[in-house]
């Protein structure tokens, strides 16, 4: 404003629009990966000018409290009203955003629904250990680089320590911890910061994970001079080429144009340790570095199971109807779940395969969730052989490097089909067109660690976020899923008949009568007779199911009646023949086998009950001509053992497969003519609302393995409770009656699908302190529940089924209602843990 111009009191030049306001600062929402962050909470930070291009999904270094922590940018955020936000500290280099927008949106849903810290939700989506280790990298800058030209200049001549530092960096980037620090780490950092300000050194933070980084190998290929030597010309340096060197050159000359080279490690084994390096120095060979993917499927042949119907061949009418529904949902991007049920062996896998083919043909990837990865491998083989698609497998049994490589390929969009267990729902897919949950009823889809996700429910959420078709497949849908379909909230397509074979004949054996007849073995006389008549030479095979591991379920003193129990959990220890040890199946603790009773000193120790190990020993002893294999968690823990055993059973190298619930899932072997349920009562009397449902599902799934080929199948159910409604429903094949009874019972208590459930567990070293804390929380929640509409019921507290674990006494509270999370007002924090939509109330 010119001198002497009139001024208006109270109005500044900026109010008249004569001065430009600075642009409003950008703020972002950050999930802070630090201990003590409350569940569901994110933090707002200001974006400084030098990080103006920061994008959602990137890792940053932030000030949190009095320390620095790693954070993940979740998205834009409004500026805080009452306080000024702290600025972001520094970008952490990690080859672009760690997660695509779809994965970030899913992480938000996990944090909100399961009351989990957002950073833990993000961490679950990353390769193991990726956020654990930060490295500060120093790299020399060439004088021509923009950063170097932007230095302050005019600095004094460097001292000797600085010259040594620059010399150490001359060969390339180095981690700061590996640089020499003659006068201490603090002085080294000050010197590096000064060189950074002068534009001579670049400093950046990066994430590293031991064993999870890309794997590289050196490869060799011929130069033009090398090809000339192979053709008979003299080497350019006129020196002769020795026999080993010539053999190496001939190897390289035989490569086809599409092969980039031969691994230097292989050439060393064939032609000596120095042949390739010597030829590289002479200019006849060039050595390069390439990234090598660690693929757990590399050793598997790309061939489907013998006799499998090729994709695109005739489907049954009900299979075709199901596929048409999926194709329609794909075209409309309709995420309404489609329940595909029907009798076991009715061909759900063919529906999956055709649906995946349609999805991939439409240019969108597919995700398939399975309860056990070993049982999905036949589907993987089929997809790779018949569709030629790029498939990635994700499960906890992979090595860290394999998981990291799969994660990078999925994030880059190089994978067309992802197959995996529950953690595969957290794969960093940029997009997904089809989500399939096979055996959707299985409890393995529920995680017991924070975030305590239910992968089936999260798959439905993912479908909604991505606009993807969602298929929930099972011969025995969960009661929740069945109820949602009956209410019309889910679509339903029932496969009417078996694709091949006929339903097996089911026999019920009363074990009370067997015991009265003096039979104390695990096999009834009828089941033993059927095994005796099994004809492996004609291709007949059998499956024996008992849902308990070990050789004895309890070790009892015959004098005082004392049972050897776990010191931590107080649960009976299970005897395992391998290692002659007692193991706790709740906490994993192990103890040596006592020769005398710890309570009274008596040597009269008796084994009670039995599991897979005892059943295996009994079958081997009674039927030595049968080839027997065992599949349980003890076997699965050995890398690759489950896959080898299942392949052997499919190929006819094992006659009798004994196992836990693993043998009831996904096995499609037409030669299985006999299934024996050794004990149908295990789990039936547990004090849990899903006990009858799980028993029904296990029995139906198990007997459905029989009779899938040309030979008739037979199933034998051994039980002490032949009149139990769940068992009677299995024998009668009346699924509707069972589900109607279960839904009526759940409606009385507001259990899913008529309401939601939350389980809170408090743990403390002192039992009385845990009990007091549980009662205080119960009263607090009941006070809130009284003002809640619709009402929330608070049950408990009650001791957990395993009252002591990990040295802590535990008490449970159960909340039921339309929205029980509302009365929690967020995560209550330690010493409480929260399980939203728990799989079990024990």
mmCIF file with all atom_site columns, N, CA and C in Angstrom, residues 20 35 47 49 61 124 156 207 239 293 442 462 480 574-575 591 596 623 730 752 783 810 834:
data_model
loop_
_atom_site.group_PDB
_atom_site.id
_atom_site.type_symbol
_atom_site.label_atom_id
_atom_site.label_alt_id
_atom_site.label_comp_id
_atom_site.label_asym_id
_atom_site.label_entity_id
_atom_site.label_seq_id
_atom_site.pdbx_PDB_ins_code
_atom_site.Cartn_x
_atom_site.Cartn_y
_atom_site.Cartn_z
_atom_site.occupancy
_atom_site.B_iso_or_equiv
_atom_site.pdbx_formal_charge
_atom_site.auth_seq_id
_atom_site.auth_comp_id
_atom_site.auth_asym_id
_atom_site.auth_atom_id
_atom_site.pdbx_PDB_model_num
ATOM 1  N N  . UNK A 1 20  ? -0.851  -12.919  -0.755  1.00 0.00 ? 20  UNK A N  1
ATOM 2  C CA . UNK A 1 20  ? -1.191  -14.345  -0.884  1.00 0.00 ? 20  UNK A CA 1
ATOM 3  C C  . UNK A 1 20  ? -0.926  -15.071  0.421   1.00 0.00 ? 20  UNK A C  1
ATOM 4  N N  . UNK A 1 35  ? 5.371   -49.997  20.785  1.00 0.00 ? 35  UNK A N  1
ATOM 5  C CA . UNK A 1 35  ? 4.681   -50.597  21.924  1.00 0.00 ? 35  UNK A CA 1
ATOM 6  C C  . UNK A 1 35  ? 3.902   -49.511  22.662  1.00 0.00 ? 35  UNK A C  1
ATOM 7  N N  . UNK A 1 47  ? 3.363   -32.908  6.870   1.00 0.00 ? 47  UNK A N  1
ATOM 8  C CA . UNK A 1 47  ? 4.306   -33.302  5.825   1.00 0.00 ? 47  UNK A CA 1
ATOM 9  C C  . UNK A 1 47  ? 5.243   -32.130  5.542   1.00 0.00 ? 47  UNK A C  1
ATOM 10 N N  . UNK A 1 49  ? 8.254   -29.928  3.614   1.00 0.00 ? 49  UNK A N  1
ATOM 11 C CA . UNK A 1 49  ? 8.404   -29.630  2.186   1.00 0.00 ? 49  UNK A CA 1
ATOM 12 C C  . UNK A 1 49  ? 9.227   -30.682  1.463   1.00 0.00 ? 49  UNK A C  1
ATOM 13 N N  . UNK A 1 61  ? 9.927   -42.360  9.291   1.00 0.00 ? 61  UNK A N  1
ATOM 14 C CA . UNK A 1 61  ? 10.453  -42.273  10.643  1.00 0.00 ? 61  UNK A CA 1
ATOM 15 C C  . UNK A 1 61  ? 9.787   -41.075  11.311  1.00 0.00 ? 61  UNK A C  1
ATOM 16 N N  . UNK A 1 124 ? 1.079   -57.453  9.883   1.00 0.00 ? 124 UNK A N  1
ATOM 17 C CA . UNK A 1 124 ? 0.624   -58.794  9.489   1.00 0.00 ? 124 UNK A CA 1
ATOM 18 C C  . UNK A 1 124 ? 0.614   -58.965  7.980   1.00 0.00 ? 124 UNK A C  1
ATOM 19 N N  . UNK A 1 156 ? 35.773  -25.891  4.344   1.00 0.00 ? 156 UNK A N  1
ATOM 20 C CA . UNK A 1 156 ? 37.210  -26.001  4.570   1.00 0.00 ? 156 UNK A CA 1
ATOM 21 C C  . UNK A 1 156 ? 37.682  -27.374  4.159   1.00 0.00 ? 156 UNK A C  1
ATOM 22 N N  . UNK A 1 207 ? 14.700  -50.298  5.253   1.00 0.00 ? 207 UNK A N  1
ATOM 23 C CA . UNK A 1 207 ? 14.266  -51.454  6.030   1.00 0.00 ? 207 UNK A CA 1
ATOM 24 C C  . UNK A 1 207 ? 14.969  -52.697  5.526   1.00 0.00 ? 207 UNK A C  1
ATOM 25 N N  . UNK A 1 239 ? 46.593  -65.729  -26.259 1.00 0.00 ? 239 UNK A N  1
ATOM 26 C CA . UNK A 1 239 ? 46.942  -66.818  -25.339 1.00 0.00 ? 239 UNK A CA 1
ATOM 27 C C  . UNK A 1 239 ? 46.046  -68.015  -25.613 1.00 0.00 ? 239 UNK A C  1
ATOM 28 N N  . UNK A 1 293 ? 14.200  -65.876  -7.942  1.00 0.00 ? 293 UNK A N  1
ATOM 29 C CA . UNK A 1 293 ? 13.007  -66.044  -7.116  1.00 0.00 ? 293 UNK A CA 1
ATOM 30 C C  . UNK A 1 293 ? 13.071  -67.372  -6.374  1.00 0.00 ? 293 UNK A C  1
ATOM 31 N N  . UNK A 1 442 ? -14.258 -73.974  8.457   1.00 0.00 ? 442 UNK A N  1
ATOM 32 C CA . UNK A 1 442 ? -13.140 -74.494  9.240   1.00 0.00 ? 442 UNK A CA 1
ATOM 33 C C  . UNK A 1 442 ? -12.643 -73.478  10.263  1.00 0.00 ? 442 UNK A C  1
ATOM 34 N N  . UNK A 1 462 ? -12.926 -57.941  1.993   1.00 0.00 ? 462 UNK A N  1
ATOM 35 C CA . UNK A 1 462 ? -12.051 -57.672  0.854   1.00 0.00 ? 462 UNK A CA 1
ATOM 36 C C  . UNK A 1 462 ? -12.850 -57.623  -0.445  1.00 0.00 ? 462 UNK A C  1
ATOM 37 N N  . UNK A 1 480 ? -23.432 -69.883  10.976  1.00 0.00 ? 480 UNK A N  1
ATOM 38 C CA . UNK A 1 480 ? -23.578 -68.470  10.633  1.00 0.00 ? 480 UNK A CA 1
ATOM 39 C C  . UNK A 1 480 ? -23.836 -68.291  9.140   1.00 0.00 ? 480 UNK A C  1
ATOM 40 N N  . UNK A 1 574 ? -0.250  -85.248  27.333  1.00 0.00 ? 574 UNK A N  1
ATOM 41 C CA . UNK A 1 574 ? -0.490  -86.314  26.355  1.00 0.00 ? 574 UNK A CA 1
ATOM 42 C C  . UNK A 1 574 ? 0.826   -87.030  26.074  1.00 0.00 ? 574 UNK A C  1
ATOM 43 N N  . UNK A 1 575 ? 0.773   -88.355  26.086  1.00 0.00 ? 575 UNK A N  1
ATOM 44 C CA . UNK A 1 575 ? 1.982   -89.131  25.847  1.00 0.00 ? 575 UNK A CA 1
ATOM 45 C C  . UNK A 1 575 ? 2.220   -89.294  24.353  1.00 0.00 ? 575 UNK A C  1
ATOM 46 N N  . UNK A 1 591 ? 7.487   -82.533  28.998  1.00 0.00 ? 591 UNK A N  1
ATOM 47 C CA . UNK A 1 591 ? 8.011   -83.053  30.258  1.00 0.00 ? 591 UNK A CA 1
ATOM 48 C C  . UNK A 1 591 ? 8.431   -84.495  30.038  1.00 0.00 ? 591 UNK A C  1
ATOM 49 N N  . UNK A 1 596 ? 7.586   -93.159  38.119  1.00 0.00 ? 596 UNK A N  1
ATOM 50 C CA . UNK A 1 596 ? 6.782   -93.293  39.331  1.00 0.00 ? 596 UNK A CA 1
ATOM 51 C C  . UNK A 1 596 ? 5.830   -92.109  39.433  1.00 0.00 ? 596 UNK A C  1
ATOM 52 N N  . UNK A 1 623 ? -2.330  -105.380 11.069  1.00 0.00 ? 623 UNK A N  1
ATOM 53 C CA . UNK A 1 623 ? -2.412  -105.558 9.613   1.00 0.00 ? 623 UNK A CA 1
ATOM 54 C C  . UNK A 1 623 ? -1.055  -105.233 8.979   1.00 0.00 ? 623 UNK A C  1
ATOM 55 N N  . UNK A 1 730 ? -26.003 -86.970  11.069  1.00 0.00 ? 730 UNK A N  1
ATOM 56 C CA . UNK A 1 730 ? -25.000 -87.452  10.123  1.00 0.00 ? 730 UNK A CA 1
ATOM 57 C C  . UNK A 1 730 ? -25.444 -88.788  9.531   1.00 0.00 ? 730 UNK A C  1
ATOM 58 N N  . UNK A 1 752 ? -24.272 -65.632  16.954  1.00 0.00 ? 752 UNK A N  1
ATOM 59 C CA . UNK A 1 752 ? -24.209 -65.487  15.493  1.00 0.00 ? 752 UNK A CA 1
ATOM 60 C C  . UNK A 1 752 ? -25.003 -66.600  14.813  1.00 0.00 ? 752 UNK A C  1
ATOM 61 N N  . UNK A 1 783 ? -22.672 -51.577  33.634  1.00 0.00 ? 783 UNK A N  1
ATOM 62 C CA . UNK A 1 783 ? -23.200 -50.221  33.772  1.00 0.00 ? 783 UNK A CA 1
ATOM 63 C C  . UNK A 1 783 ? -23.380 -49.567  32.411  1.00 0.00 ? 783 UNK A C  1
ATOM 64 N N  . UNK A 1 810 ? -6.244  -66.974  34.119  1.00 0.00 ? 810 UNK A N  1
ATOM 65 C CA . UNK A 1 810 ? -7.073  -66.298  33.122  1.00 0.00 ? 810 UNK A CA 1
ATOM 66 C C  . UNK A 1 810 ? -8.564  -66.430  33.450  1.00 0.00 ? 810 UNK A C  1
ATOM 67 N N  . UNK A 1 834 ? -8.698  -58.838  23.728  1.00 0.00 ? 834 UNK A N  1
ATOM 68 C CA . UNK A 1 834 ? -10.044 -58.810  23.163  1.00 0.00 ? 834 UNK A CA 1
ATOM 69 C C  . UNK A 1 834 ? -10.084 -59.691  21.928  1.00 0.00 ? 834 UNK A C  1
#
